[in-house]
Amino acid sequence: MEWQGLNIDDCANRPCRNNGTCYDHIGGFKCACPKGFDGLQCEIVPKVEVVRSCDKLPVWQLHNGDVIIESNQTGTKYQNNLNCSWMVSSNTRIELVFMIFETEYVHDVVQCFDGESSSAPLIGGFNGSSLPSPVTSSSSKLFLRFTTDHSVTKSGFRARFRVAFSSGKQLYISDD
């Protein structure tokens, strides 16, 4: 017996969100989601999450999923004898961009590790007044540590963590 019926274009109403690509097939569709997005219709938006060791330091979760951290309250200098860390995770690679940066040269250091702790490979150590270049993790975790000594303090840093997308559009099929 041959199939009889009407095959409609399930992609006609554009069910894939966030620039996902729809592939119609008999009885349904599949979405190819841009890297970092997930779900049957690419509806799960990438988000960065942060766990911090110093509760008094500012952390802002933005509506677009990015996170901004600061080494001190706005308008003040950071404290002496700090040993603060931020463990950042996402569902894809993470980009760290410093927006403001000024620490005591050599003695007050920001270290960035490519993983979930300070035992992960060190990406870089930053201090002084030069704005560090953006850093991108090789996985879905990034660990940042800020240590200060007992003397001089400066204005500190503000940094943004965001989902790192590839330059080309890489798609994958969601099987959910």
Backbone as a chain_set.jsonl record, in Angstrom:
{"seq": "MEWQGLNIDDCANRPCRNNGTCYDHIGGFKCACPKGFDGLQCEIVPKVEVVRSCDKLPVWQLHNGDVIIESNQTGTKYQNNLNCSWMVSSNTRIELVFMIFETEYVHDVVQCFDGESSSAPLIGGFNGSSLPSPVTSSSSKLFLRFTTDHSVTKSGFRARFRVAFSSGKQLYISDD", "coords": {"N": [[0.839, -1.176, 0.0], [0.573, 2.15, -0.852], [1.663, 5.291, 0.475], [-0.683, 7.774, 1.222], [-1.726, 11.04, 1.32], [-1.345, 14.356, 2.655], [1.524, 16.184, 2.531], [2.721, 18.641, 4.413], [4.607, 21.707, 4.496], [6.508, 21.92, 7.125], [8.281, 23.838, 7.855], [7.402, 26.226, 6.968], [6.215, 28.132, 8.664], [8.38, 29.06, 10.029], [9.682, 27.733, 12.447], [12.088, 27.521, 13.827], [14.087, 29.184, 16.119], [16.221, 32.043, 16.936], [17.925, 32.39, 14.676], [18.114, 29.801, 13.711], [18.257, 27.048, 11.373], [15.77, 25.565, 9.451], [14.824, 22.244, 8.635], [12.744, 20.486, 6.684], [10.875, 17.492, 6.899], [9.058, 14.464, 6.191], [6.231, 14.492, 8.102], [7.227, 16.187, 10.074], [9.889, 18.307, 11.368], [13.311, 19.419, 11.644], [15.572, 21.381, 13.51], [18.512, 23.145, 12.789], [20.737, 24.41, 14.888], [22.381, 27.529, 15.663], [25.752, 27.645, 16.85], [26.02, 27.066, 20.288], [23.355, 27.6, 20.896], [20.396, 25.742, 21.769], [17.946, 23.092, 22.006], [14.7, 21.943, 20.816], [13.664, 23.837, 19.065], [15.736, 25.635, 18.906], [15.527, 27.304, 21.077], [16.742, 27.585, 23.512], [18.73, 29.802, 24.997], [22.155, 30.735, 25.015], [23.922, 31.103, 28.058], [25.864, 32.637, 30.543], [27.181, 31.574, 33.594], [28.125, 32.337, 36.953], [30.098, 31.516, 39.751], [31.187, 32.808, 42.734], [33.846, 33.614, 45.058], [34.124, 35.776, 46.744], [31.71, 37.381, 48.175], [30.993, 40.08, 48.437], [31.831, 41.489, 46.252], [30.864, 43.063, 43.193], [28.603, 41.471, 40.914], [26.942, 41.186, 37.898], [24.231, 39.881, 36.171], [23.375, 40.06, 32.907], [20.615, 40.844, 30.672], [21.051, 39.638, 28.207], [22.429, 37.351, 28.746], [25.112, 37.639, 29.299], [27.723, 38.24, 31.76], [28.867, 40.6, 34.108], [31.643, 41.456, 36.067], [33.227, 43.006, 38.922], [36.169, 44.194, 40.581], [35.859, 45.644, 42.812], [33.652, 47.904, 44.587], [31.934, 50.28, 42.578], [33.611, 53.332, 42.022], [35.323, 53.135, 44.168], [38.458, 51.95, 45.561], [39.986, 48.7, 45.231], [40.334, 46.221, 47.874], [43.011, 45.537, 50.252], [44.915, 42.486, 50.63], [43.299, 40.575, 49.293], [41.873, 37.526, 48.088], [40.289, 36.416, 45.75], [37.966, 34.58, 43.753], [36.419, 33.561, 40.666], [34.368, 31.257, 39.202], [33.479, 30.438, 36.086], [30.935, 29.355, 33.939], [29.357, 27.854, 31.057], [27.288, 26.812, 28.271], [28.904, 26.569, 26.162], [32.016, 27.736, 24.691], [33.779, 30.407, 26.427], [34.169, 33.909, 26.447], [36.312, 36.342, 27.767], [36.393, 39.693, 28.47], [38.159, 42.487, 29.328], [37.13, 45.561, 30.564], [37.854, 47.76, 32.027], [40.955, 48.315, 33.598], [43.252, 48.372, 36.164], [45.728, 47.636, 38.256], [47.995, 47.183, 41.049], [51.243, 47.067, 39.923], [52.879, 44.01, 39.476], [52.353, 43.159, 42.193], [49.566, 42.941, 42.705], [47.471, 40.808, 41.23], [45.664, 39.478, 38.464], [44.686, 36.335, 37.522], [44.04, 34.069, 34.899], [42.516, 31.05, 34.146], [42.227, 28.161, 32.09], [39.765, 26.461, 32.523], [38.013, 24.833, 35.276], [39.222, 25.471, 37.708], [42.096, 26.656, 39.626], [43.976, 24.782, 39.053], [43.824, 24.21, 36.427], [45.121, 24.786, 33.05], [47.102, 27.735, 32.845], [46.051, 30.667, 31.352], [46.777, 33.341, 31.346], [48.465, 35.919, 33.261], [47.678, 38.987, 34.694], [48.504, 42.382, 35.297], [49.078, 45.769, 36.454], [48.586, 48.69, 34.376], [47.827, 48.331, 31.753], [45.336, 47.463, 29.46], [44.256, 44.203, 29.3], [44.287, 41.877, 26.527], [41.373, 40.381, 24.964], [40.256, 37.165, 26.168], [39.704, 33.765, 25.379], [38.13, 30.802, 26.326], [38.981, 27.288, 25.986], [37.126, 25.452, 26.464], [33.978, 24.953, 28.148], [34.34, 26.274, 30.519], [35.841, 28.683, 32.703], [38.244, 30.042, 34.847], [38.853, 32.582, 37.129], [41.142, 34.402, 39.08], [41.858, 36.755, 41.622], [44.359, 38.286, 43.329], [45.675, 40.226, 45.979], [48.198, 42.247, 47.583], [49.399, 43.531, 50.772], [49.626, 46.298, 50.678], [49.614, 48.852, 48.496], [46.684, 49.977, 46.752], [44.555, 50.085, 43.862], [42.368, 51.31, 41.206], [41.265, 48.998, 40.14], [39.437, 46.43, 38.332], [37.029, 45.889, 35.7], [35.153, 43.42, 34.172], [33.806, 41.523, 31.443], [32.063, 38.571, 30.921], [31.182, 36.473, 28.303], [29.307, 34.423, 26.012], [31.227, 32.701, 23.674], [31.15, 32.818, 20.307], [31.812, 31.082, 17.264], [33.473, 32.406, 14.356], [32.505, 31.638, 11.848], [29.319, 30.31, 10.768], [28.387, 27.69, 12.578], [26.555, 24.832, 12.563], [24.364, 22.52, 14.195], [22.369, 19.59, 14.389], [19.487, 19.424, 16.287], [18.291, 16.806, 18.13], [16.191, 16.522, 19.84]], "CA": [[0.0, 0.0, 0.0], [1.306, 3.389, -0.977], [1.232, 6.377, 1.378], [-1.527, 8.799, 0.628], [-1.981, 12.118, 2.261], [-0.821, 15.67, 2.33], [2.747, 16.532, 3.256], [2.828, 20.097, 4.496], [5.939, 22.24, 4.795], [6.55, 22.278, 8.547], [9.191, 24.973, 8.041], [6.781, 27.427, 6.404], [5.972, 29.146, 9.705], [9.683, 29.369, 10.638], [9.652, 27.312, 13.848], [13.413, 27.579, 14.457], [14.364, 30.516, 16.655], [17.623, 32.464, 17.081], [18.613, 32.153, 13.399], [18.24, 28.38, 13.401], [17.86, 26.664, 10.024], [14.754, 24.517, 9.502], [14.848, 21.187, 7.627], [11.446, 19.824, 6.653], [10.806, 16.1, 6.478], [7.687, 13.962, 6.289], [5.696, 14.4, 9.457], [7.887, 17.036, 11.066], [11.02, 19.141, 10.975], [14.441, 19.491, 12.571], [16.256, 22.667, 13.478], [19.96, 23.219, 12.949], [20.892, 25.58, 15.755], [23.699, 28.159, 15.71], [26.586, 27.167, 17.951], [25.691, 27.597, 21.601], [21.915, 27.509, 21.116], [19.98, 24.357, 21.903], [16.511, 22.87, 22.116], [14.015, 21.495, 19.614], [13.499, 24.976, 18.167], [16.852, 26.552, 19.182], [14.966, 28.284, 22.004], [17.567, 27.706, 24.711], [19.725, 30.837, 24.73], [23.37, 30.563, 25.798], [23.987, 31.936, 29.248], [27.062, 32.481, 31.351], [26.898, 31.525, 35.026], [29.321, 32.618, 37.749], [30.154, 31.245, 41.186], [32.282, 33.651, 43.229], [34.274, 33.363, 46.438], [34.014, 37.02, 47.514], [30.315, 37.777, 47.987], [30.762, 41.527, 48.446], [32.231, 42.087, 44.979], [29.713, 43.118, 42.285], [28.378, 40.579, 39.775], [25.669, 41.499, 37.251], [23.78, 39.024, 35.07], [22.671, 40.91, 31.953], [19.48, 40.207, 29.994], [21.507, 38.869, 27.052], [23.156, 36.179, 29.214], [26.467, 38.008, 29.712], [27.943, 38.559, 33.173], [29.912, 41.592, 34.381], [32.17, 41.418, 37.437], [34.148, 44.078, 39.288], [37.078, 43.882, 41.687], [35.523, 46.536, 43.922], [32.449, 48.697, 44.357], [32.178, 51.405, 41.677], [34.045, 54.568, 42.672], [36.253, 52.864, 45.268], [39.598, 51.1, 45.229], [39.856, 47.353, 45.789], [40.904, 46.054, 49.21], [44.261, 44.798, 50.447], [44.862, 41.084, 51.068], [42.203, 39.831, 48.666], [42.097, 36.287, 47.352], [38.936, 36.202, 45.24], [37.901, 33.79, 42.526], [35.164, 33.439, 39.937], [34.318, 30.097, 38.318], [32.509, 30.815, 35.066], [30.57, 28.216, 33.092], [28.339, 28.088, 30.043], [27.092, 25.61, 27.464], [29.869, 26.652, 25.068], [33.22, 28.466, 25.106], [33.534, 31.679, 27.106], [35.102, 34.997, 26.165], [36.516, 37.308, 28.848], [36.839, 40.984, 27.944], [38.352, 43.495, 30.371], [36.635, 46.868, 30.141], [38.68, 48.686, 32.813], [41.978, 47.516, 34.276], [44.373, 49.044, 36.825], [46.135, 47.009, 39.517], [49.384, 47.457, 41.415], [52.149, 46.282, 39.095], [53.533, 42.836, 40.055], [51.866, 42.703, 43.499], [48.126, 42.657, 42.67], [47.456, 40.08, 39.961], [44.512, 38.712, 37.986], [45.11, 35.157, 36.765], [42.945, 33.444, 34.162], [42.808, 29.637, 33.91], [41.379, 27.548, 31.07], [39.082, 25.329, 33.144], [37.155, 25.171, 36.41], [39.954, 25.781, 38.939], [43.459, 27.15, 39.413], [44.834, 23.687, 38.598], [43.704, 24.169, 34.96], [46.209, 25.531, 32.405], [47.082, 29.192, 32.979], [45.983, 31.413, 30.093], [47.58, 34.541, 31.513], [48.452, 36.689, 34.493], [47.587, 40.382, 34.279], [48.661, 43.399, 36.345], [49.491, 47.058, 35.919], [47.523, 49.551, 33.852], [47.505, 48.018, 30.355], [44.126, 46.664, 29.304], [44.586, 42.909, 28.684], [43.536, 41.453, 25.342], [40.317, 39.407, 25.276], [40.664, 35.777, 26.384], [38.637, 32.811, 25.094], [38.393, 29.467, 26.864], [38.929, 26.2, 25.005], [35.981, 24.617, 26.84], [32.839, 25.716, 28.67], [34.649, 26.763, 31.862], [36.943, 29.63, 32.839], [38.447, 30.361, 36.264], [39.574, 33.845, 37.306], [41.543, 34.639, 40.474], [42.43, 38.079, 41.873], [45.055, 38.333, 44.618], [46.319, 41.511, 46.265], [49.08, 42.221, 48.75], [48.985, 44.288, 51.962], [49.927, 47.738, 50.638], [48.991, 49.769, 47.541], [45.499, 49.552, 46.0], [44.247, 50.911, 42.684], [40.937, 51.333, 40.856], [40.819, 47.631, 39.892], [39.018, 46.032, 36.992], [35.669, 45.472, 35.349], [35.279, 42.46, 33.082], [32.565, 40.922, 30.931], [32.109, 37.2, 30.417], [30.093, 36.221, 27.373], [29.423, 33.227, 25.2], [32.105, 32.917, 22.521], [30.679, 32.154, 19.099], [32.781, 30.993, 16.179], [33.255, 33.42, 13.334], [31.616, 31.052, 10.851], [28.099, 29.75, 11.348], [28.477, 26.251, 12.746], [25.234, 24.357, 12.935], [24.2, 21.113, 14.525], [20.965, 19.195, 14.406], [18.925, 19.089, 17.588], [17.497, 15.585, 18.006], [15.156, 16.471, 20.88]], "C": [[0.884, 1.241, 0.0], [0.758, 4.433, -0.018], [0.397, 7.373, 0.613], [-1.797, 9.843, 1.683], [-1.335, 13.397, 1.786], [0.417, 15.921, 3.176], [2.869, 18.052, 3.249], [4.264, 20.488, 4.813], [5.942, 22.735, 6.238], [7.482, 23.452, 8.827], [8.578, 26.292, 7.575], [6.556, 28.522, 7.448], [7.226, 29.466, 10.522], [9.737, 29.009, 12.128], [10.999, 27.429, 14.568], [13.728, 29.01, 14.87], [15.864, 30.8, 16.63], [18.474, 32.13, 15.86], [18.903, 30.691, 13.121], [17.743, 28.11, 11.99], [16.924, 25.467, 10.108], [14.931, 23.541, 8.339], [13.546, 20.412, 7.734], [11.627, 18.362, 6.261], [9.385, 15.612, 6.703], [7.292, 13.827, 7.752], [6.395, 15.266, 10.481], [9.012, 17.865, 10.488], [12.134, 18.952, 12.001], [15.078, 20.854, 12.406], [17.754, 22.455, 13.615], [20.217, 24.531, 13.679], [22.279, 26.193, 15.609], [24.453, 27.677, 16.944], [26.223, 27.876, 19.247], [24.214, 27.538, 21.92], [21.505, 26.045, 21.112], [18.46, 24.294, 21.964], [15.909, 22.495, 20.781], [13.875, 22.61, 18.589], [14.58, 26.042, 18.388], [16.428, 27.641, 20.166], [15.804, 28.474, 23.264], [18.749, 28.618, 24.394], [20.958, 30.593, 25.588], [23.423, 31.554, 26.95], [25.277, 31.618, 29.99], [26.641, 32.495, 32.815], [28.198, 31.665, 35.797], [29.099, 32.206, 39.197], [31.369, 31.998, 41.699], [32.609, 33.314, 44.675], [34.129, 34.593, 47.322], [32.637, 37.63, 47.265], [30.089, 39.279, 47.886], [31.153, 42.209, 47.137], [31.084, 41.996, 43.978], [29.756, 42.073, 41.166], [27.007, 40.919, 39.211], [25.405, 40.504, 36.143], [22.944, 39.904, 34.146], [21.572, 40.127, 31.235], [19.896, 39.361, 28.806], [22.316, 37.631, 27.44], [24.578, 36.466, 29.645], [26.51, 38.28, 31.211], [29.06, 39.59, 33.262], [30.324, 41.457, 35.838], [33.062, 42.63, 37.656], [34.968, 43.643, 40.488], [36.764, 44.691, 42.936], [34.215, 47.245, 43.598], [32.814, 49.892, 43.472], [32.549, 52.661, 42.47], [34.988, 54.372, 43.842], [37.444, 52.076, 44.738], [39.361, 49.715, 45.829], [40.597, 47.26, 47.124], [42.268, 45.374, 49.166], [43.948, 43.355, 50.84], [43.652, 40.319, 50.527], [42.717, 38.528, 48.069], [40.718, 35.841, 46.869], [38.983, 35.402, 43.949], [36.484, 33.776, 41.967], [35.278, 32.214, 39.047], [33.16, 30.343, 37.361], [32.218, 29.597, 34.194], [29.463, 28.616, 32.124], [28.093, 26.773, 29.322], [27.994, 25.614, 26.228], [31.092, 27.436, 25.568], [32.873, 29.85, 25.637], [34.601, 32.684, 26.704], [35.118, 35.948, 27.356], [37.081, 38.577, 28.23], [36.956, 41.954, 29.112], [37.936, 44.85, 29.813], [37.439, 47.984, 30.793], [39.724, 47.824, 33.507], [43.078, 48.409, 34.838], [44.622, 48.375, 38.178], [47.58, 47.396, 39.815], [50.283, 46.496, 40.642], [52.873, 45.23, 39.934], [52.827, 42.296, 41.305], [50.378, 42.348, 43.55], [47.815, 42.091, 41.282], [46.105, 39.401, 39.707], [45.063, 37.558, 37.151], [43.884, 34.516, 36.13], [43.358, 32.023, 33.779], [41.768, 29.038, 32.962], [40.718, 26.279, 31.609], [38.352, 25.783, 34.386], [37.886, 25.466, 37.71], [41.351, 26.294, 38.592], [44.429, 26.028, 39.058], [44.733, 23.489, 37.076], [44.865, 24.956, 34.344], [46.016, 27.049, 32.533], [47.057, 29.828, 31.589], [46.848, 32.657, 30.189], [47.444, 35.138, 32.889], [48.545, 38.159, 34.114], [47.735, 41.302, 35.478], [49.152, 44.683, 35.7], [48.305, 47.82, 35.357], [47.203, 49.319, 32.376], [46.282, 47.111, 30.301], [44.488, 45.343, 28.625], [43.738, 42.645, 27.439], [42.436, 40.486, 25.762], [40.87, 37.984, 25.33], [39.467, 34.889, 26.064], [39.036, 31.438, 25.603], [38.359, 28.433, 25.74], [37.766, 25.256, 25.303], [34.877, 25.517, 27.392], [33.078, 26.252, 30.076], [35.874, 27.675, 31.829], [37.026, 30.004, 34.311], [39.313, 31.607, 36.362], [39.896, 34.017, 38.783], [42.219, 36.001, 40.572], [43.04, 38.073, 43.265], [45.753, 39.675, 44.767], [47.201, 41.372, 47.492], [48.54, 43.16, 49.832], [49.158, 45.803, 51.841], [49.074, 48.52, 49.644], [47.737, 49.157, 46.909], [45.24, 50.55, 44.874], [42.749, 50.828, 42.389], [40.393, 49.965, 40.451], [40.393, 47.35, 38.47], [37.517, 45.785, 36.913], [35.827, 44.558, 34.138], [33.921, 41.888, 32.708], [32.869, 39.506, 30.453], [30.926, 37.029, 29.478], [30.359, 34.94, 26.601], [30.261, 33.561, 23.977], [31.574, 32.116, 21.341], [31.796, 32.122, 18.078], [32.459, 32.045, 15.135], [32.347, 32.897, 12.222], [30.397, 30.457, 11.528], [28.241, 28.237, 11.387], [27.139, 25.769, 13.275], [25.296, 22.901, 13.352], [22.712, 20.822, 14.609], [20.571, 18.822, 15.824], [18.014, 17.886, 17.411], [16.394, 15.483, 19.036], [13.773, 16.435, 20.286]], "O": [[1.833, 1.341, 0.778], [-0.438, 4.469, 0.27], [0.734, 7.764, -0.505], [-2.07, 9.509, 2.836], [-0.847, 13.495, 0.66], [0.355, 15.874, 4.405], [3.092, 18.666, 2.205], [5.037, 19.686, 5.337], [5.446, 23.821, 6.538], [7.468, 24.001, 9.929], [9.169, 27.354, 7.767], [6.693, 29.707, 7.144], [7.136, 30.075, 11.588], [9.828, 29.898, 12.975], [11.038, 27.436, 15.798], [13.642, 29.932, 14.06], [16.672, 29.917, 16.341], [19.6, 31.65, 15.989], [19.832, 30.37, 12.379], [16.908, 28.849, 11.467], [17.24, 24.47, 10.756], [15.159, 23.953, 7.201], [13.277, 19.763, 8.745], [12.439, 18.04, 5.394], [8.592, 16.297, 7.35], [7.947, 13.132, 8.529], [6.167, 15.084, 11.677], [9.082, 18.097, 9.281], [11.921, 18.399, 13.08], [15.12, 21.41, 11.309], [18.207, 21.679, 14.456], [19.95, 25.614, 13.159], [23.258, 25.465, 15.447], [23.846, 27.343, 17.962], [26.129, 29.102, 19.305], [23.841, 27.437, 23.089], [22.185, 25.206, 20.522], [17.782, 25.322, 21.972], [16.524, 22.699, 19.734], [13.956, 22.365, 17.385], [14.364, 27.216, 18.089], [16.916, 28.77, 20.095], [15.592, 29.432, 24.006], [19.645, 28.259, 23.629], [20.829, 30.276, 26.771], [23.011, 32.706, 26.814], [25.714, 30.469, 30.048], [25.837, 33.332, 33.227], [29.244, 31.181, 35.364], [28.063, 32.501, 39.793], [32.466, 31.847, 41.16], [31.772, 32.801, 45.417], [34.021, 34.459, 48.541], [32.426, 38.313, 46.263], [29.093, 39.711, 47.306], [30.839, 43.382, 46.934], [30.403, 40.973, 43.91], [30.798, 41.828, 40.559], [26.019, 40.942, 39.945], [26.249, 40.298, 35.271], [21.913, 40.435, 34.561], [21.599, 38.897, 31.197], [19.166, 38.447, 28.425], [22.834, 36.934, 26.567], [25.203, 35.627, 30.295], [25.483, 38.519, 31.847], [30.077, 39.473, 32.578], [29.482, 41.356, 36.73], [33.587, 43.209, 36.706], [34.527, 42.833, 41.304], [37.339, 44.449, 43.997], [33.732, 47.189, 42.467], [33.901, 50.452, 43.613], [31.894, 53.007, 43.453], [35.415, 55.351, 44.455], [37.431, 51.596, 43.605], [38.629, 49.571, 46.809], [41.397, 48.135, 47.454], [42.629, 44.726, 48.184], [42.857, 43.05, 51.321], [43.058, 39.507, 51.237], [43.854, 38.447, 47.604], [40.067, 35.002, 47.492], [39.916, 35.527, 43.155], [35.501, 33.952, 42.687], [36.187, 32.134, 38.221], [32.006, 30.442, 37.776], [33.134, 28.896, 33.763], [28.737, 29.585, 32.345], [28.627, 25.736, 29.715], [27.859, 24.76, 25.352], [31.177, 27.757, 26.753], [31.811, 30.395, 25.337], [35.785, 32.356, 26.63], [34.068, 36.313, 27.886], [38.111, 38.549, 27.555], [35.975, 42.217, 29.807], [38.347, 45.233, 28.718], [37.675, 49.027, 30.184], [39.416, 46.721, 33.958], [43.755, 49.116, 34.092], [43.839, 48.525, 39.115], [48.297, 47.877, 38.938], [50.111, 45.278, 40.698], [53.419, 45.547, 40.991], [52.715, 41.08, 41.458], [49.977, 41.524, 44.371], [47.887, 42.806, 40.283], [45.496, 38.831, 40.612], [45.81, 37.772, 36.196], [42.823, 34.432, 36.749], [44.407, 31.812, 33.17], [40.584, 29.37, 33.028], [41.063, 25.167, 31.207], [38.092, 26.975, 34.553], [37.237, 25.693, 38.732], [41.735, 26.357, 37.424], [45.599, 26.299, 38.786], [45.474, 22.69, 36.505], [45.527, 25.718, 35.048], [44.915, 27.568, 32.351], [47.926, 29.565, 30.758], [47.566, 32.999, 29.249], [46.462, 34.91, 33.597], [49.392, 38.541, 33.306], [47.171, 41.048, 36.543], [49.587, 44.687, 34.548], [47.168, 47.635, 35.79], [46.386, 50.043, 31.805], [46.209, 46.111, 31.015], [44.974, 45.349, 27.494], [42.614, 43.133, 27.323], [42.549, 39.838, 26.802], [41.824, 37.645, 24.629], [38.339, 35.215, 26.433], [40.143, 30.966, 25.344], [37.783, 28.672, 24.678], [37.454, 24.372, 24.504], [34.859, 26.717, 27.119], [32.131, 26.644, 30.757], [36.805, 27.474, 31.049], [36.005, 30.254, 34.952], [40.379, 31.68, 35.752], [39.037, 33.807, 39.641], [43.04, 36.364, 39.729], [42.34, 37.882, 44.259], [46.343, 40.197, 43.82], [46.988, 40.498, 48.333], [47.369, 43.537, 49.808], [48.87, 46.528, 52.793], [47.915, 48.819, 49.935], [47.72, 47.974, 46.571], [45.658, 51.707, 44.938], [41.967, 50.344, 43.207], [39.176, 49.781, 40.419], [40.908, 47.942, 37.521], [36.847, 45.514, 37.909], [36.546, 44.885, 33.194], [33.016, 41.783, 33.537], [33.804, 39.277, 29.687], [29.8, 37.396, 29.814], [31.484, 34.444, 26.548], [30.038, 34.578, 23.321], [31.55, 30.886, 21.374], [32.63, 33.026, 18.03], [31.326, 32.517, 15.036], [31.508, 33.639, 11.71], [30.431, 30.135, 12.716], [28.218, 27.579, 10.347], [26.654, 26.239, 14.304], [26.168, 22.149, 12.917], [21.905, 21.713, 14.871], [21.23, 18.014, 16.477], [17.066, 17.936, 16.628], [15.718, 14.457, 19.107], [12.786, 16.39, 21.02]]}, "num_chains": 1, "name": "protein.A"}
